[in-house]
PDB file of C-alpha atoms in Angstrom:
ATOM      1  CA  ASN A   1       0.101   0.178  -0.394  1.00 74.00           C
ATOM      2  CA  ALA A   2       1.330   3.536  -0.294  1.00 80.00           C
ATOM      3  CA  GLY A   3      -0.673   4.718   2.025  1.00 90.00           C
ATOM      4  CA  VAL A   4      -1.743   8.493   1.973  1.00 94.00           C
ATOM      5  CA  THR A   5      -0.315  10.292  -1.009  1.00 95.00           C
ATOM      6  CA  GLN A   6      -0.226  14.211  -1.257  1.00 96.00           C
ATOM      7  CA  THR A   7       0.867  16.111  -4.665  1.00 96.00           C
ATOM      8  CA  PRO A   8       2.937  18.493  -4.810  1.00 96.00           C
ATOM      9  CA  LYS A   9       5.560  18.858  -2.282  1.00 94.00           C
ATOM     10  CA  PHE A  10       5.849  21.534  -2.699  1.00 95.00           C
ATOM     11  CA  GLN A  11       4.320  25.007  -4.348  1.00 96.00           C
ATOM     12  CA  VAL A  12       4.793  28.485  -4.356  1.00 97.00           C
ATOM     13  CA  LEU A  13       1.837  30.550  -5.313  1.00 97.00           C
ATOM     14  CA  LYS A  14       1.255  34.482  -5.871  1.00 97.00           C
ATOM     15  CA  THR A  15      -1.394  36.423  -3.989  1.00 97.00           C
ATOM     16  CA  GLY A  16      -4.921  36.025  -5.521  1.00 97.00           C
ATOM     17  CA  GLN A  17      -3.963  32.953  -7.536  1.00 97.00           C
ATOM     18  CA  SER A  18      -6.072  29.443  -6.874  1.00 96.00           C
ATOM     19  CA  MET A  19      -4.776  26.133  -6.593  1.00 96.00           C
ATOM     20  CA  THR A  20      -5.652  22.788  -6.110  1.00 97.00           C
ATOM     21  CA  LEU A  21      -3.568  20.039  -2.938  1.00 98.00           C
ATOM     22  CA  GLN A  22      -4.301  16.774  -4.569  1.00 98.00           C
ATOM     23  CA  CYS A  23      -4.587  13.830  -1.416  1.00 97.00           C
ATOM     24  CA  ALA A  24      -5.184  10.268  -2.295  1.00 97.00           C
ATOM     25  CA  GLN A  25      -5.368   7.290  -0.074  1.00 96.00           C
ATOM     26  CA  ASP A  26      -5.396   3.148  -0.785  1.00 95.00           C
ATOM     27  CA  MET A  27      -6.696   2.035   2.083  1.00 93.00           C
ATOM     28  CA  ASN A  28     -10.076   1.993   1.848  1.00 93.00           C
ATOM     29  CA  HIS A  29     -10.898   4.711   4.625  1.00 93.00           C
ATOM     30  CA  GLU A  30     -13.944   6.373   4.868  1.00 92.00           C
ATOM     31  CA  TYR A  31     -12.383   8.993   6.774  1.00 93.00           C
ATOM     32  CA  MET A  32     -10.003  11.909   5.443  1.00 94.00           C
ATOM     33  CA  SER A  33      -9.289  15.334   6.976  1.00 95.00           C
ATOM     34  CA  TRP A  34      -6.600  18.148   6.154  1.00 96.00           C
ATOM     35  CA  TYR A  35      -4.951  20.100   8.122  1.00 95.00           C
ATOM     36  CA  ARG A  36      -2.185  22.922   8.501  1.00 96.00           C
ATOM     37  CA  GLN A  37       0.704  23.300  10.629  1.00 92.00           C
ATOM     38  CA  ASP A  38       2.346  26.751  11.276  1.00 92.00           C
ATOM     39  CA  PRO A  39       5.609  27.100  13.164  1.00 85.00           C
ATOM     40  CA  GLY A  40       4.887  26.928  17.023  1.00 81.00           C
ATOM     41  CA  MET A  41       1.896  25.625  16.584  1.00 83.00           C
ATOM     42  CA  GLY A  42       0.215  22.076  16.293  1.00 85.00           C
ATOM     43  CA  LEU A  43      -1.659  21.092  13.470  1.00 90.00           C
ATOM     44  CA  ARG A  44      -5.321  22.374  12.917  1.00 93.00           C
ATOM     45  CA  LEU A  45      -8.405  20.861  10.887  1.00 93.00           C
ATOM     46  CA  ILE A  46      -9.419  22.704   7.912  1.00 96.00           C
ATOM     47  CA  HIS A  47     -12.163  20.445   6.364  1.00 96.00           C
ATOM     48  CA  TYR A  48     -12.847  16.590   6.942  1.00 94.00           C
ATOM     49  CA  SER A  49     -15.190  14.105   4.868  1.00 94.00           C
ATOM     50  CA  VAL A  50     -16.831  11.107   6.766  1.00 91.00           C
ATOM     51  CA  GLY A  51     -17.193   9.211   3.548  1.00 91.00           C
ATOM     52  CA  ALA A  52     -17.465   9.891  -0.303  1.00 92.00           C
ATOM     53  CA  GLY A  53     -20.153  12.877  -0.767  1.00 93.00           C
ATOM     54  CA  ILE A  54     -19.998  14.145   2.715  1.00 92.00           C
ATOM     55  CA  THR A  55     -18.021  16.829   3.845  1.00 94.00           C
ATOM     56  CA  ASP A  56     -17.831  19.474   7.279  1.00 93.00           C
ATOM     57  CA  GLN A  57     -15.995  22.263   8.294  1.00 93.00           C
ATOM     58  CA  GLY A  58     -13.136  22.274  10.669  1.00 91.00           C
ATOM     59  CA  GLU A  59     -11.741  24.793  13.196  1.00 90.00           C
ATOM     60  CA  VAL A  60      -9.837  27.043  10.179  1.00 95.00           C
ATOM     61  CA  PRO A  61     -12.250  26.314   7.058  1.00 96.00           C
ATOM     62  CA  ASN A  62     -12.502  29.721   5.227  1.00 96.00           C
ATOM     63  CA  GLY A  63     -10.839  30.486   1.997  1.00 96.00           C
ATOM     64  CA  TYR A  64     -10.303  26.568   1.646  1.00 97.00           C
ATOM     65  CA  ASN A  65     -13.260  24.113  -0.232  1.00 97.00           C
ATOM     66  CA  VAL A  66     -13.019  20.167  -0.363  1.00 97.00           C
ATOM     67  CA  SER A  67     -15.095  18.022  -2.141  1.00 95.00           C
ATOM     68  CA  ARG A  68     -15.422  14.220  -1.887  1.00 96.00           C
ATOM     69  CA  SER A  69     -16.504  12.041  -5.169  1.00 96.00           C
ATOM     70  CA  THR A  70     -14.805   8.976  -4.222  1.00 96.00           C
ATOM     71  CA  THR A  71     -13.159   7.590  -1.233  1.00 95.00           C
ATOM     72  CA  GLU A  72      -9.754   7.450  -2.227  1.00 96.00           C
ATOM     73  CA  ASP A  73      -9.319  11.094  -3.488  1.00 97.00           C
ATOM     74  CA  PHE A  74     -10.042  14.435  -1.525  1.00 98.00           C
ATOM     75  CA  PRO A  75      -8.761  17.404  -2.609  1.00 98.00           C
ATOM     76  CA  LEU A  76      -8.308  20.339  -0.805  1.00 98.00           C
ATOM     77  CA  ARG A  77      -8.669  23.950  -2.947  1.00 98.00           C
ATOM     78  CA  LEU A  78      -7.654  27.311  -2.376  1.00 96.00           C
ATOM     79  CA  LEU A  79      -9.539  29.527  -4.466  1.00 92.00           C
ATOM     80  CA  SER A  80      -7.580  32.767  -3.511  1.00 96.00           C
ATOM     81  CA  ALA A  81      -4.136  32.281  -2.085  1.00 96.00           C
ATOM     82  CA  ALA A  82      -3.324  34.805   0.688  1.00 97.00           C
ATOM     83  CA  PRO A  83       0.068  34.980   2.762  1.00 97.00           C
ATOM     84  CA  SER A  84      -1.831  33.920   5.499  1.00 96.00           C
ATOM     85  CA  GLN A  85      -2.440  30.303   3.889  1.00 97.00           C
ATOM     86  CA  THR A  86       1.451  29.989   3.528  1.00 97.00           C
ATOM     87  CA  SER A  87       1.654  26.242   5.665  1.00 97.00           C
ATOM     88  CA  VAL A  88       2.524  22.841   5.329  1.00 94.00           C
ATOM     89  CA  TYR A  89      -0.528  21.036   4.675  1.00 96.00           C
ATOM     90  CA  PHE A  90      -0.994  17.171   5.794  1.00 95.00           C
ATOM     91  CA  CYS A  91      -3.785  15.203   4.297  1.00 96.00           C
ATOM     92  CA  ALA A  92      -4.770  12.247   6.882  1.00 94.00           C
ATOM     93  CA  SER A  93      -7.480   9.151   6.666  1.00 94.00           C
ATOM     94  CA  SER A  94      -8.205   7.003   9.128  1.00 91.00           C
ATOM     95  CA  TYR A  95     -10.855   3.959   9.399  1.00 87.00           C
ATOM     96  CA  ASP A  96     -13.199   4.896  11.779  1.00 79.00           C
ATOM     97  CA  ARG A  97     -14.210   8.125  13.306  1.00 72.00           C
ATOM     98  CA  GLY A  98     -13.892   6.544  17.028  1.00 72.00           C
ATOM     99  CA  PRO A  99     -10.620   7.220  19.182  1.00 68.00           C
ATOM    100  CA  LEU A 100      -9.729   3.501  19.078  1.00 71.00           C
ATOM    101  CA  TYR A 101      -8.242   4.030  14.686  1.00 76.00           C
ATOM    102  CA  GLU A 102      -5.281   6.521  14.636  1.00 83.00           C
ATOM    103  CA  GLN A 103      -4.986   8.607  11.996  1.00 88.00           C
ATOM    104  CA  TYR A 104      -2.752   8.416   8.753  1.00 91.00           C
ATOM    105  CA  PHE A 105      -0.726  11.499   7.549  1.00 92.00           C
ATOM    106  CA  GLY A 106       0.606  11.840   4.357  1.00 93.00           C
ATOM    107  CA  PRO A 107       3.601  13.608   3.382  1.00 91.00           C
ATOM    108  CA  GLY A 108       2.601  16.759   3.214  1.00 93.00           C
ATOM    109  CA  THR A 109       2.804  19.757   0.946  1.00 96.00           C
ATOM    110  CA  ARG A 110       4.437  22.801   1.230  1.00 95.00           C
ATOM    111  CA  LEU A 111       2.902  26.102   0.604  1.00 97.00           C
ATOM    112  CA  THR A 112       4.262  29.855   0.045  1.00 97.00           C
ATOM    113  CA  VAL A 113       2.003  32.409  -0.485  1.00 97.00           C
ATOM    114  CA  THR A 114       4.021  35.965  -1.643  1.00 96.00           C
TER     115      THR A 114
ATOM    116  CA  ALA B   1     -11.437  25.214  26.766  1.00 78.00           C
ATOM    117  CA  GLN B   2      -9.630  21.902  25.825  1.00 84.00           C
ATOM    118  CA  SER B   3      -5.785  22.320  25.100  1.00 90.00           C
ATOM    119  CA  VAL B   4      -2.387  20.599  24.954  1.00 94.00           C
ATOM    120  CA  ALA B   5       0.794  22.171  25.867  1.00 95.00           C
ATOM    121  CA  GLN B   6       4.573  20.680  25.503  1.00 96.00           C
ATOM    122  CA  PRO B   7       6.198  22.287  27.862  1.00 95.00           C
ATOM    123  CA  GLU B   8       9.474  21.746  26.322  1.00 96.00           C
ATOM    124  CA  ASP B   9      10.903  23.446  22.221  1.00 94.00           C
ATOM    125  CA  GLN B  10      13.236  20.931  22.322  1.00 97.00           C
ATOM    126  CA  VAL B  11      14.953  18.104  24.460  1.00 98.00           C
ATOM    127  CA  ASN B  12      18.412  16.999  23.914  1.00 98.00           C
ATOM    128  CA  VAL B  13      19.553  13.393  24.939  1.00 98.00           C
ATOM    129  CA  ALA B  14      22.489  11.426  24.710  1.00 98.00           C
ATOM    130  CA  GLU B  15      22.185   8.191  22.978  1.00 98.00           C
ATOM    131  CA  GLY B  16      21.560   5.469  25.481  1.00 97.00           C
ATOM    132  CA  ASN B  17      20.268   7.680  28.004  1.00 98.00           C
ATOM    133  CA  PRO B  18      16.608   7.898  28.993  1.00 97.00           C
ATOM    134  CA  LEU B  19      14.457  10.036  27.449  1.00 97.00           C
ATOM    135  CA  THR B  20      11.612  12.186  28.441  1.00 98.00           C
ATOM    136  CA  VAL B  21       9.104  14.441  26.591  1.00 98.00           C
ATOM    137  CA  LYS B  22       6.511  16.078  28.301  1.00 98.00           C
ATOM    138  CA  CYS B  23       2.553  17.019  27.724  1.00 98.00           C
ATOM    139  CA  THR B  24      -0.259  18.337  29.500  1.00 97.00           C
ATOM    140  CA  TYR B  25      -3.605  18.537  28.986  1.00 96.00           C
ATOM    141  CA  SER B  26      -6.977  19.726  29.588  1.00 93.00           C
ATOM    142  CA  VAL B  27      -9.965  18.136  28.927  1.00 89.00           C
ATOM    143  CA  SER B  28     -13.776  18.169  29.935  1.00 85.00           C
ATOM    144  CA  GLY B  29     -13.662  14.731  30.309  1.00 85.00           C
ATOM    145  CA  ASN B  30     -11.842  11.258  30.013  1.00 86.00           C
ATOM    146  CA  PRO B  31      -9.252  12.267  27.820  1.00 90.00           C
ATOM    147  CA  TYR B  32      -7.926  10.182  24.778  1.00 91.00           C
ATOM    148  CA  LEU B  33      -4.512  10.725  24.485  1.00 94.00           C
ATOM    149  CA  PHE B  34      -1.934  10.190  21.257  1.00 94.00           C
ATOM    150  CA  TRP B  35       1.465  10.670  20.910  1.00 96.00           C
ATOM    151  CA  TYR B  36       2.908  10.913  16.652  1.00 95.00           C
ATOM    152  CA  VAL B  37       5.701  11.333  15.427  1.00 95.00           C
ATOM    153  CA  GLN B  38       7.031  13.785  12.415  1.00 92.00           C
ATOM    154  CA  TYR B  39      10.737  12.478  10.834  1.00 91.00           C
ATOM    155  CA  PRO B  40      12.141  15.298   8.506  1.00 86.00           C
ATOM    156  CA  ASN B  41      10.564  15.527   5.131  1.00 79.00           C
ATOM    157  CA  ARG B  42       7.494  12.829   6.315  1.00 82.00           C
ATOM    158  CA  GLY B  43       4.158  12.895   7.788  1.00 84.00           C
ATOM    159  CA  LEU B  44       2.900  12.185  10.986  1.00 88.00           C
ATOM    160  CA  GLN B  45       3.545   8.909  12.101  1.00 92.00           C
ATOM    161  CA  PHE B  46       0.768   7.257  14.793  1.00 91.00           C
ATOM    162  CA  LEU B  47       3.410   5.817  18.291  1.00 95.00           C
ATOM    163  CA  LEU B  48       0.555   5.048  20.539  1.00 94.00           C
ATOM    164  CA  LYS B  49      -2.548   5.696  22.394  1.00 93.00           C
ATOM    165  CA  TYR B  50      -4.245   5.945  25.624  1.00 94.00           C
ATOM    166  CA  ILE B  51      -8.063   5.279  25.828  1.00 90.00           C
ATOM    167  CA  THR B  52      -8.494   3.664  28.629  1.00 86.00           C
ATOM    168  CA  GLY B  53      -7.134   0.844  31.343  1.00 87.00           C
ATOM    169  CA  ASP B  54      -3.512   0.913  32.367  1.00 89.00           C
ATOM    170  CA  ASN B  55      -1.529   3.870  32.859  1.00 92.00           C
ATOM    171  CA  LEU B  56       1.601   2.573  31.655  1.00 96.00           C
ATOM    172  CA  VAL B  57       0.792   2.712  27.460  1.00 95.00           C
ATOM    173  CA  LYS B  58       3.696   1.003  25.063  1.00 95.00           C
ATOM    174  CA  GLY B  59       3.816   1.946  21.518  1.00 93.00           C
ATOM    175  CA  SER B  60       6.325   1.813  18.487  1.00 91.00           C
ATOM    176  CA  TYR B  61      10.132   1.640  18.305  1.00 92.00           C
ATOM    177  CA  GLY B  62      10.265   1.140  21.950  1.00 95.00           C
ATOM    178  CA  PHE B  63       8.272   4.372  23.343  1.00 97.00           C
ATOM    179  CA  GLU B  64       6.027   4.190  26.301  1.00 97.00           C
ATOM    180  CA  ALA B  65       3.608   6.744  27.791  1.00 98.00           C
ATOM    181  CA  GLU B  66       2.320   7.247  31.637  1.00 96.00           C
ATOM    182  CA  PHE B  67      -0.575   8.673  31.484  1.00 96.00           C
ATOM    183  CA  ASN B  68      -1.215  10.329  35.008  1.00 96.00           C
ATOM    184  CA  LYS B  69      -4.604  12.192  35.428  1.00 94.00           C
ATOM    185  CA  SER B  70      -3.918  13.725  39.145  1.00 94.00           C
ATOM    186  CA  GLN B  71      -1.386  15.647  37.333  1.00 95.00           C
ATOM    187  CA  THR B  72      -2.980  15.524  33.969  1.00 96.00           C
ATOM    188  CA  SER B  73       0.103  14.502  32.210  1.00 97.00           C
ATOM    189  CA  PHE B  74       1.097  12.009  29.449  1.00 98.00           C
ATOM    190  CA  HIS B  75       4.662  12.233  29.062  1.00 98.00           C
ATOM    191  CA  LEU B  76       6.521  10.068  26.208  1.00 98.00           C
ATOM    192  CA  LYS B  77       9.700   7.801  27.441  1.00 98.00           C
ATOM    193  CA  LYS B  78      11.955   6.018  26.205  1.00 98.00           C
ATOM    194  CA  PRO B  79      14.642   3.680  28.368  1.00 97.00           C
ATOM    195  CA  SER B  80      17.360   4.310  25.765  1.00 97.00           C
ATOM    196  CA  ALA B  81      17.435   6.766  23.158  1.00 97.00           C
ATOM    197  CA  LEU B  82      18.217   6.203  19.829  1.00 97.00           C
ATOM    198  CA  VAL B  83      20.118   8.774  17.309  1.00 96.00           C
ATOM    199  CA  SER B  84      17.676   7.117  14.751  1.00 95.00           C
ATOM    200  CA  ASP B  85      14.881   8.680  17.409  1.00 96.00           C
ATOM    201  CA  SER B  86      15.741  12.593  16.638  1.00 97.00           C
ATOM    202  CA  ALA B  87      12.418  13.875  15.162  1.00 96.00           C
ATOM    203  CA  LEU B  88       9.379  16.427  16.166  1.00 94.00           C
ATOM    204  CA  TYR B  89       7.320  14.499  18.486  1.00 96.00           C
ATOM    205  CA  PHE B  90       3.486  15.538  18.823  1.00 95.00           C
ATOM    206  CA  CYS B  91       1.320  15.068  21.985  1.00 96.00           C
ATOM    207  CA  ALA B  92      -2.795  15.322  21.027  1.00 94.00           C
ATOM    208  CA  VAL B  93      -5.876  14.756  22.715  1.00 92.00           C
ATOM    209  CA  ARG B  94      -9.588  14.046  21.287  1.00 88.00           C
ATOM    210  CA  ASP B  95     -11.684  17.081  21.032  1.00 86.00           C
ATOM    211  CA  LEU B  96     -14.112  15.859  23.408  1.00 80.00           C
ATOM    212  CA  SER B  97     -15.918  19.516  22.417  1.00 81.00           C
ATOM    213  CA  PHE B  98     -16.243  19.076  18.719  1.00 79.00           C
ATOM    214  CA  SER B  99     -19.472  18.011  17.555  1.00 74.00           C
ATOM    215  CA  GLY B 100     -19.051  17.020  13.963  1.00 72.00           C
ATOM    216  CA  GLY B 101     -18.711  12.997  13.528  1.00 72.00           C
ATOM    217  CA  TYR B 102     -15.111  13.387  13.221  1.00 78.00           C
ATOM    218  CA  ASN B 103     -12.185  12.200  15.651  1.00 79.00           C
ATOM    219  CA  LYS B 104     -11.163  15.678  15.700  1.00 84.00           C
ATOM    220  CA  LEU B 105      -7.874  15.958  17.565  1.00 89.00           C
ATOM    221  CA  ILE B 106      -6.486  18.757  19.421  1.00 90.00           C
ATOM    222  CA  PHE B 107      -2.300  18.996  18.804  1.00 92.00           C
ATOM    223  CA  GLY B 108       0.772  20.287  21.314  1.00 94.00           C
ATOM    224  CA  ALA B 109       3.009  22.483  19.463  1.00 92.00           C
ATOM    225  CA  GLY B 110       5.338  19.611  19.046  1.00 94.00           C
ATOM    226  CA  THR B 111       8.878  19.235  20.998  1.00 96.00           C
ATOM    227  CA  ARG B 112      12.189  18.454  18.910  1.00 96.00           C
ATOM    228  CA  LEU B 113      14.268  15.503  20.123  1.00 97.00           C
ATOM    229  CA  ALA B 114      17.811  15.904  19.268  1.00 97.00           C
ATOM    230  CA  VAL B 115      19.683  12.397  20.388  1.00 97.00           C
ATOM    231  CA  HIS B 116      23.412  13.091  19.880  1.00 96.00           C
ATOM    232  CA  PRO B 117      26.222  10.342  19.421  1.00 94.00           C
TER     233      PRO B 117
END
């Protein structure tokens, strides 16, 4: 299994540009999520999905959109990039939502917005 | 408000010595606690968790953690550190106030562990 994969690894955007961060998992996990990691802070939840066609907001959703058309894929869209969105983005998946089931993380996408 | 604190930005240990990475938490209710490790240019990897039961939890790569309810702590430990243990370690607690249908975690800021030969 490849686990959780993310593309691209690095990206530089100009303010106002849009882009999509890709995330895919091959473990048939129903639950997927996006986090952002900023220096001196823990990971913060942006959006999550409990299954294909079902998404919801996390604690920092503004400026980001998601969709989940398949179990495998969970892309994150930045509609109009802002410098405050400079961060490292991690996608995660888990088999179930309970605390017994750990989350598996992708390698991350480092995004810089100038 | 629920929170997790990792009071040390960095911990330095000599190889072969025991290591401790500290974590304290604040939740309203019984905590579900986790430790994750992040190696350079990699995603977070699960190490261990406390849900209920024995206060000493054993995890991957020889790590263990001790849950102390009275001190609201969940310190990560290893009897003998390896240079390959050098990484960024995150403590996390399940956000019991999150009403969405997801296992939302509150992460600490992370502690960088440096093990010197």
